Amino acid sequence: MIEISTSILTVEKGKEADVFFALEKSKTDYFHIDVMDGKFVEKDTYQKMLEYSSYIKRISNLPMDVHLMVEDIETGIEVFSAVEPNIITFHLEACKNKEEVMKNIRAIKEKGSRVGIAIKPNTKIEEVYEYLPYIHMCLIMTVEPGLGGQTLITDMLEKISTLKTHIEKHNLEIDIQVDGGVNLKTAQRVKDAGANILVAGTAILMASDYKVIIDELKDFEK
Ligand code: DX5
Ligand code: ZN
């Protein structure tokens, strides 16, 4: 079953209430909260994402999917677990060693959220294999993290299918999320490759009717 997680990274201040209510009405499956610390990636969205996610927590029961693009993952987990997200995802590249990865996995579980590990385009998919038995989702970045509105890197399609094959071979129950440049042109290819949770920001937020785009990305029967 395909799920859509709408990235709220580019939602303008002052418009957030209208956008979040409209997204809830459009039945997005998740709100995707892009947390950036200005160190792991250039932009700093920490405060804005904290305000937005706190607001969403107050007005909606729809689940949040927090994507930590931060160096200090421990603090990110602490701060954003306050909004009780369904999923907290951290970047493998921000961890110094296996002990730190396992510590982050445990910390997220102790907060009651599902665990995601994200990998950047240049990180080999094999590097996440040893953690798969302990997590719920693998986020394959289909753009360099840090910005919305980029073009999907099509080399990542093979990475998605390689992961899907590995998951099936080892009977693992793992969601495959793709994030970056997902739109009506690229959605079918990432789904065919094996992704089942699609993050989209620009493709949805630029539409006049969010529900039309969300349903098309899910490929509902017309
Ligand atoms: C990029 C973020 C993505 C991005 C997606 O670092 O992780 O979630 O906001 O935006 P679009 O769908 O516009 O590429
Ligand atoms: Zn993201």
CSV table of C-alpha atoms and ligand atoms in Angstrom, one decimal:
chain,number,residue,atom,x,y,z
A,1,MET,CA,0.0,0.0,0.0
A,2,ILE,CA,1.5,3.3,-1.0
A,3,GLU,CA,1.5,6.1,1.5
A,4,ILE,CA,2.3,9.8,1.0
A,5,SER,CA,4.2,12.0,3.4
A,6,THR,CA,3.9,15.7,2.6
A,7,SER,CA,7.0,17.7,3.4
A,8,ILE,CA,6.2,21.0,5.0
A,9,LEU,CA,9.7,22.4,4.6
A,10,THR,CA,8.6,25.2,2.2
A,11,VAL,CA,5.3,26.2,3.9
A,12,GLU,CA,5.5,29.9,4.4
A,13,LYS,CA,5.1,31.5,7.8
A,14,GLY,CA,1.6,32.9,8.2
A,15,LYS,CA,0.1,30.4,5.7
A,16,GLU,CA,0.8,27.3,7.8
A,17,ALA,CA,-2.7,27.1,9.4
A,18,ASP,CA,-4.5,27.1,6.0
A,19,VAL,CA,-2.0,24.7,4.5
A,20,PHE,CA,-2.0,22.2,7.4
A,21,PHE,CA,-5.8,22.1,7.5
A,22,ALA,CA,-6.0,21.7,3.7
A,23,LEU,CA,-3.4,18.9,3.9
A,24,GLU,CA,-5.4,17.1,6.6
A,25,LYS,CA,-8.5,17.4,4.5
A,26,SER,CA,-6.6,16.0,1.5
A,27,LYS,CA,-5.8,13.0,3.6
A,28,THR,CA,-2.0,13.1,3.4
A,29,ASP,CA,-0.8,9.9,5.3
A,30,TYR,CA,1.9,11.8,7.2
A,31,PHE,CA,3.2,15.3,7.7
A,32,HIS,CA,7.0,15.1,6.9
A,33,ILE,CA,8.9,17.4,9.2
A,34,ASP,CA,12.3,18.4,7.7
A,35,VAL,CA,14.6,19.3,10.7
A,36,MET,CA,17.8,20.9,9.6
A,37,ASP,CA,20.5,22.3,12.0
A,38,GLY,CA,22.6,24.4,9.7
A,39,LYS,CA,25.5,22.0,10.4
A,40,PHE,CA,24.7,18.6,8.8
A,41,VAL,CA,23.1,20.6,6.0
A,42,GLU,CA,23.4,24.4,5.3
A,43,LYS,CA,19.8,25.5,6.2
A,44,ASP,CA,18.6,25.8,9.7
A,45,THR,CA,14.9,25.0,10.0
A,46,TYR,CA,15.0,23.8,13.7
A,47,GLN,CA,12.8,26.5,15.2
A,48,LYS,CA,10.4,26.6,12.3
A,49,MET,CA,9.9,22.9,12.3
A,50,LEU,CA,9.4,22.8,16.1
A,51,GLU,CA,6.7,25.5,15.8
A,52,TYR,CA,5.1,23.8,12.8
A,53,SER,CA,5.1,20.3,14.3
A,54,SER,CA,3.8,21.6,17.7
A,55,TYR,CA,0.9,23.3,15.8
A,56,ILE,CA,0.1,20.2,13.8
A,57,LYS,CA,0.1,18.2,17.0
A,58,ARG,CA,-2.5,20.6,18.4
A,59,ILE,CA,-4.8,20.6,15.4
A,60,SER,CA,-4.5,17.2,13.7
A,61,ASN,CA,-4.4,13.5,14.6
A,62,LEU,CA,-2.6,12.7,11.4
A,63,PRO,CA,0.9,11.1,12.1
A,64,MET,CA,4.1,13.0,11.8
A,65,ASP,CA,7.3,11.7,10.2
A,66,VAL,CA,10.3,13.6,11.5
A,67,HIS,CA,13.4,13.6,9.3
A,68,LEU,CA,16.4,14.7,11.4
A,69,MET,CA,19.1,16.3,9.2
A,70,VAL,CA,21.2,17.1,12.2
A,71,GLU,CA,24.6,16.3,13.7
A,72,ASP,CA,23.3,16.1,17.3
A,73,ILE,CA,20.8,13.3,16.9
A,74,GLU,CA,20.3,12.7,20.6
A,75,THR,CA,19.1,16.3,21.2
A,76,GLY,CA,16.9,16.1,18.0
A,77,ILE,CA,15.2,12.9,19.3
A,78,GLU,CA,14.7,14.6,22.7
A,79,VAL,CA,13.3,17.8,21.3
A,80,PHE,CA,11.0,16.4,18.6
A,81,SER,CA,9.7,13.5,20.6
A,82,ALA,CA,7.7,16.2,22.4
A,83,VAL,CA,5.2,16.2,19.5
A,84,GLU,CA,5.0,12.4,19.7
A,85,PRO,CA,5.8,11.7,16.0
A,86,ASN,CA,4.9,8.3,14.5
A,87,ILE,CA,8.4,8.0,13.0
A,88,ILE,CA,11.8,9.6,13.8
A,89,THR,CA,14.4,9.2,11.1
A,90,PHE,CA,18.1,10.0,11.6
A,91,HIS,CA,21.0,10.0,9.1
A,92,LEU,CA,23.5,7.2,9.1
A,93,GLU,CA,26.2,9.6,8.0
A,94,ALA,CA,25.7,11.7,11.2
A,95,CYS,CA,26.7,8.7,13.4
A,96,LYS,CA,30.4,8.1,14.3
A,97,ASN,CA,30.1,4.3,14.8
A,98,LYS,CA,27.7,1.3,15.2
A,99,GLU,CA,27.3,1.9,19.0
A,100,GLU,CA,25.9,5.4,18.3
A,101,VAL,CA,23.5,4.1,15.6
A,102,MET,CA,22.2,1.4,18.1
A,103,LYS,CA,22.0,4.1,20.8
A,104,ASN,CA,19.8,6.3,18.6
A,105,ILE,CA,17.6,3.4,17.6
A,106,ARG,CA,17.0,2.5,21.3
A,107,ALA,CA,16.4,6.2,22.2
A,108,ILE,CA,13.7,6.6,19.6
A,109,LYS,CA,12.0,3.3,20.6
A,110,GLU,CA,12.0,4.4,24.2
A,111,LYS,CA,10.2,7.6,23.2
A,112,GLY,CA,7.5,5.4,21.6
A,113,SER,CA,8.2,6.3,17.9
A,114,ARG,CA,9.0,4.0,15.0
A,115,VAL,CA,12.7,4.2,13.8
A,116,GLY,CA,13.9,5.3,10.4
A,117,ILE,CA,17.5,5.4,9.1
A,118,ALA,CA,18.2,7.8,6.2
A,119,ILE,CA,21.0,7.6,3.8
A,120,LYS,CA,22.3,10.2,1.4
A,121,PRO,CA,22.8,9.6,-2.3
A,122,ASN,CA,26.5,8.8,-2.0
A,123,THR,CA,26.1,6.3,0.8
A,124,LYS,CA,26.0,2.7,-0.3
A,125,ILE,CA,22.8,0.8,0.5
A,126,GLU,CA,24.8,-2.1,2.0
A,127,GLU,CA,25.9,0.2,4.9
A,128,VAL,CA,22.3,0.1,6.3
A,129,TYR,CA,21.8,-3.7,6.1
A,130,GLU,CA,23.1,-4.5,9.6
A,131,TYR,CA,20.6,-2.2,11.2
A,132,LEU,CA,17.5,-3.3,9.3
A,133,PRO,CA,16.4,-6.0,11.8
A,134,TYR,CA,16.1,-3.2,14.4
A,135,ILE,CA,14.3,-0.5,12.5
A,136,HIS,CA,10.9,0.1,10.8
A,137,MET,CA,11.8,2.2,7.8
A,138,CYS,CA,14.8,3.1,5.5
A,139,LEU,CA,14.7,6.6,3.9
A,140,ILE,CA,16.6,6.6,0.6
A,141,MET,CA,17.3,10.3,-0.2
A,142,THR,CA,16.7,10.8,-3.9
A,143,VAL,CA,18.3,14.3,-3.7
A,144,GLU,CA,21.1,15.8,-1.7
A,145,PRO,CA,19.5,16.7,1.7
A,146,GLY,CA,19.1,20.3,2.5
A,147,LEU,CA,16.6,21.8,0.0
A,148,GLY,CA,13.1,21.3,-1.5
A,149,GLY,CA,12.4,21.5,-5.2
A,150,GLN,CA,15.4,19.6,-6.5
A,151,THR,CA,15.4,17.0,-9.3
A,152,LEU,CA,15.2,13.3,-8.4
A,153,ILE,CA,18.6,11.6,-8.9
A,154,THR,CA,17.5,8.6,-11.1
A,155,ASP,CA,20.7,6.6,-10.1
A,156,MET,CA,18.9,6.1,-6.8
A,157,LEU,CA,16.2,3.9,-8.5
A,158,GLU,CA,18.7,1.0,-8.5
A,159,LYS,CA,19.4,1.5,-4.8
A,160,ILE,CA,15.7,1.3,-4.0
A,161,SER,CA,15.3,-2.0,-5.9
A,162,THR,CA,18.5,-3.4,-4.4
A,163,LEU,CA,17.1,-2.7,-0.9
A,164,LYS,CA,13.7,-4.1,-1.8
A,165,THR,CA,15.4,-7.4,-3.0
A,166,HIS,CA,17.4,-7.6,0.2
A,167,ILE,CA,14.4,-7.0,2.4
A,168,GLU,CA,12.4,-9.7,0.6
A,169,LYS,CA,15.3,-12.2,0.6
A,170,HIS,CA,15.6,-11.8,4.4
A,171,ASN,CA,11.9,-11.6,5.2
A,172,LEU,CA,12.2,-8.2,6.8
A,173,GLU,CA,9.2,-6.0,7.5
A,174,ILE,CA,10.6,-2.6,6.5
A,175,ASP,CA,9.1,0.4,4.8
A,176,ILE,CA,11.1,2.0,2.0
A,177,GLN,CA,10.7,5.8,2.0
A,178,VAL,CA,12.0,8.0,-0.8
A,179,ASP,CA,12.5,11.7,-0.3
A,180,GLY,CA,13.4,14.4,-2.8
A,181,GLY,CA,12.1,15.3,-6.3
A,182,VAL,CA,9.1,12.9,-6.1
A,183,ASN,CA,6.3,14.2,-8.4
A,184,LEU,CA,3.8,12.9,-11.0
A,185,LYS,CA,6.6,12.2,-13.4
A,186,THR,CA,8.9,10.3,-11.1
A,187,ALA,CA,6.4,8.6,-8.6
A,188,GLN,CA,5.7,5.6,-10.8
A,189,ARG,CA,9.4,4.8,-11.2
A,190,VAL,CA,10.1,4.9,-7.5
A,191,LYS,CA,7.1,2.8,-6.7
A,192,ASP,CA,8.1,0.3,-9.4
A,193,ALA,CA,11.6,0.2,-7.8
A,194,GLY,CA,10.0,-0.8,-4.5
A,195,ALA,CA,9.3,2.4,-2.4
A,196,ASN,CA,6.0,2.4,-0.4
A,197,ILE,CA,6.2,5.7,1.3
A,198,LEU,CA,6.7,8.7,-0.9
A,199,VAL,CA,7.8,12.1,0.5
A,200,ALA,CA,6.7,15.0,-1.6
A,201,GLY,CA,6.9,18.7,-0.9
A,202,THR,CA,6.9,20.9,-4.0
A,203,ALA,CA,4.8,18.6,-6.1
A,204,ILE,CA,1.9,18.8,-3.6
A,205,LEU,CA,2.2,22.3,-2.2
A,206,MET,CA,2.3,23.9,-5.6
A,207,ALA,CA,-1.0,22.3,-6.5
A,208,SER,CA,-4.3,24.2,-6.1
A,209,ASP,CA,-6.0,20.9,-4.9
A,210,TYR,CA,-3.7,18.9,-2.7
A,211,LYS,CA,-6.0,15.9,-2.8
A,212,VAL,CA,-5.8,15.5,-6.5
A,213,ILE,CA,-2.0,15.3,-6.4
A,214,ILE,CA,-1.9,13.1,-3.4
A,215,ASP,CA,-4.4,10.6,-5.0
A,216,GLU,CA,-2.5,10.7,-8.3
A,217,LEU,CA,0.8,10.1,-6.5
A,218,LYS,CA,-0.9,7.1,-4.8
A,219,ASP,CA,-2.3,6.2,-8.2
A,220,PHE,CA,-5.9,5.8,-7.0
A,221,GLU,CA,-8.3,4.6,-9.6
A,222,LYS,CA,-9.8,7.7,-11.2
B,1,DX5,C1,15.3,17.7,1.5
B,1,DX5,C2,14.1,17.2,2.3
B,1,DX5,C3,13.0,16.7,1.5
B,1,DX5,C4,12.4,17.8,0.6
B,1,DX5,C5,11.4,17.3,-0.3
B,1,DX5,O1,16.4,17.8,2.3
B,1,DX5,O2,14.5,16.1,3.1
B,1,DX5,O3,11.9,16.2,2.3
B,1,DX5,O4,11.8,18.8,1.4
B,1,DX5,O5,10.9,18.3,-1.1
B,1,DX5,P1,10.6,18.1,-2.7
B,1,DX5,O6,9.5,17.1,-2.7
B,1,DX5,O7,10.2,19.5,-3.0
B,1,DX5,O8,11.8,17.6,-3.3
B,2,ZN,ZN,12.9,15.0,4.2
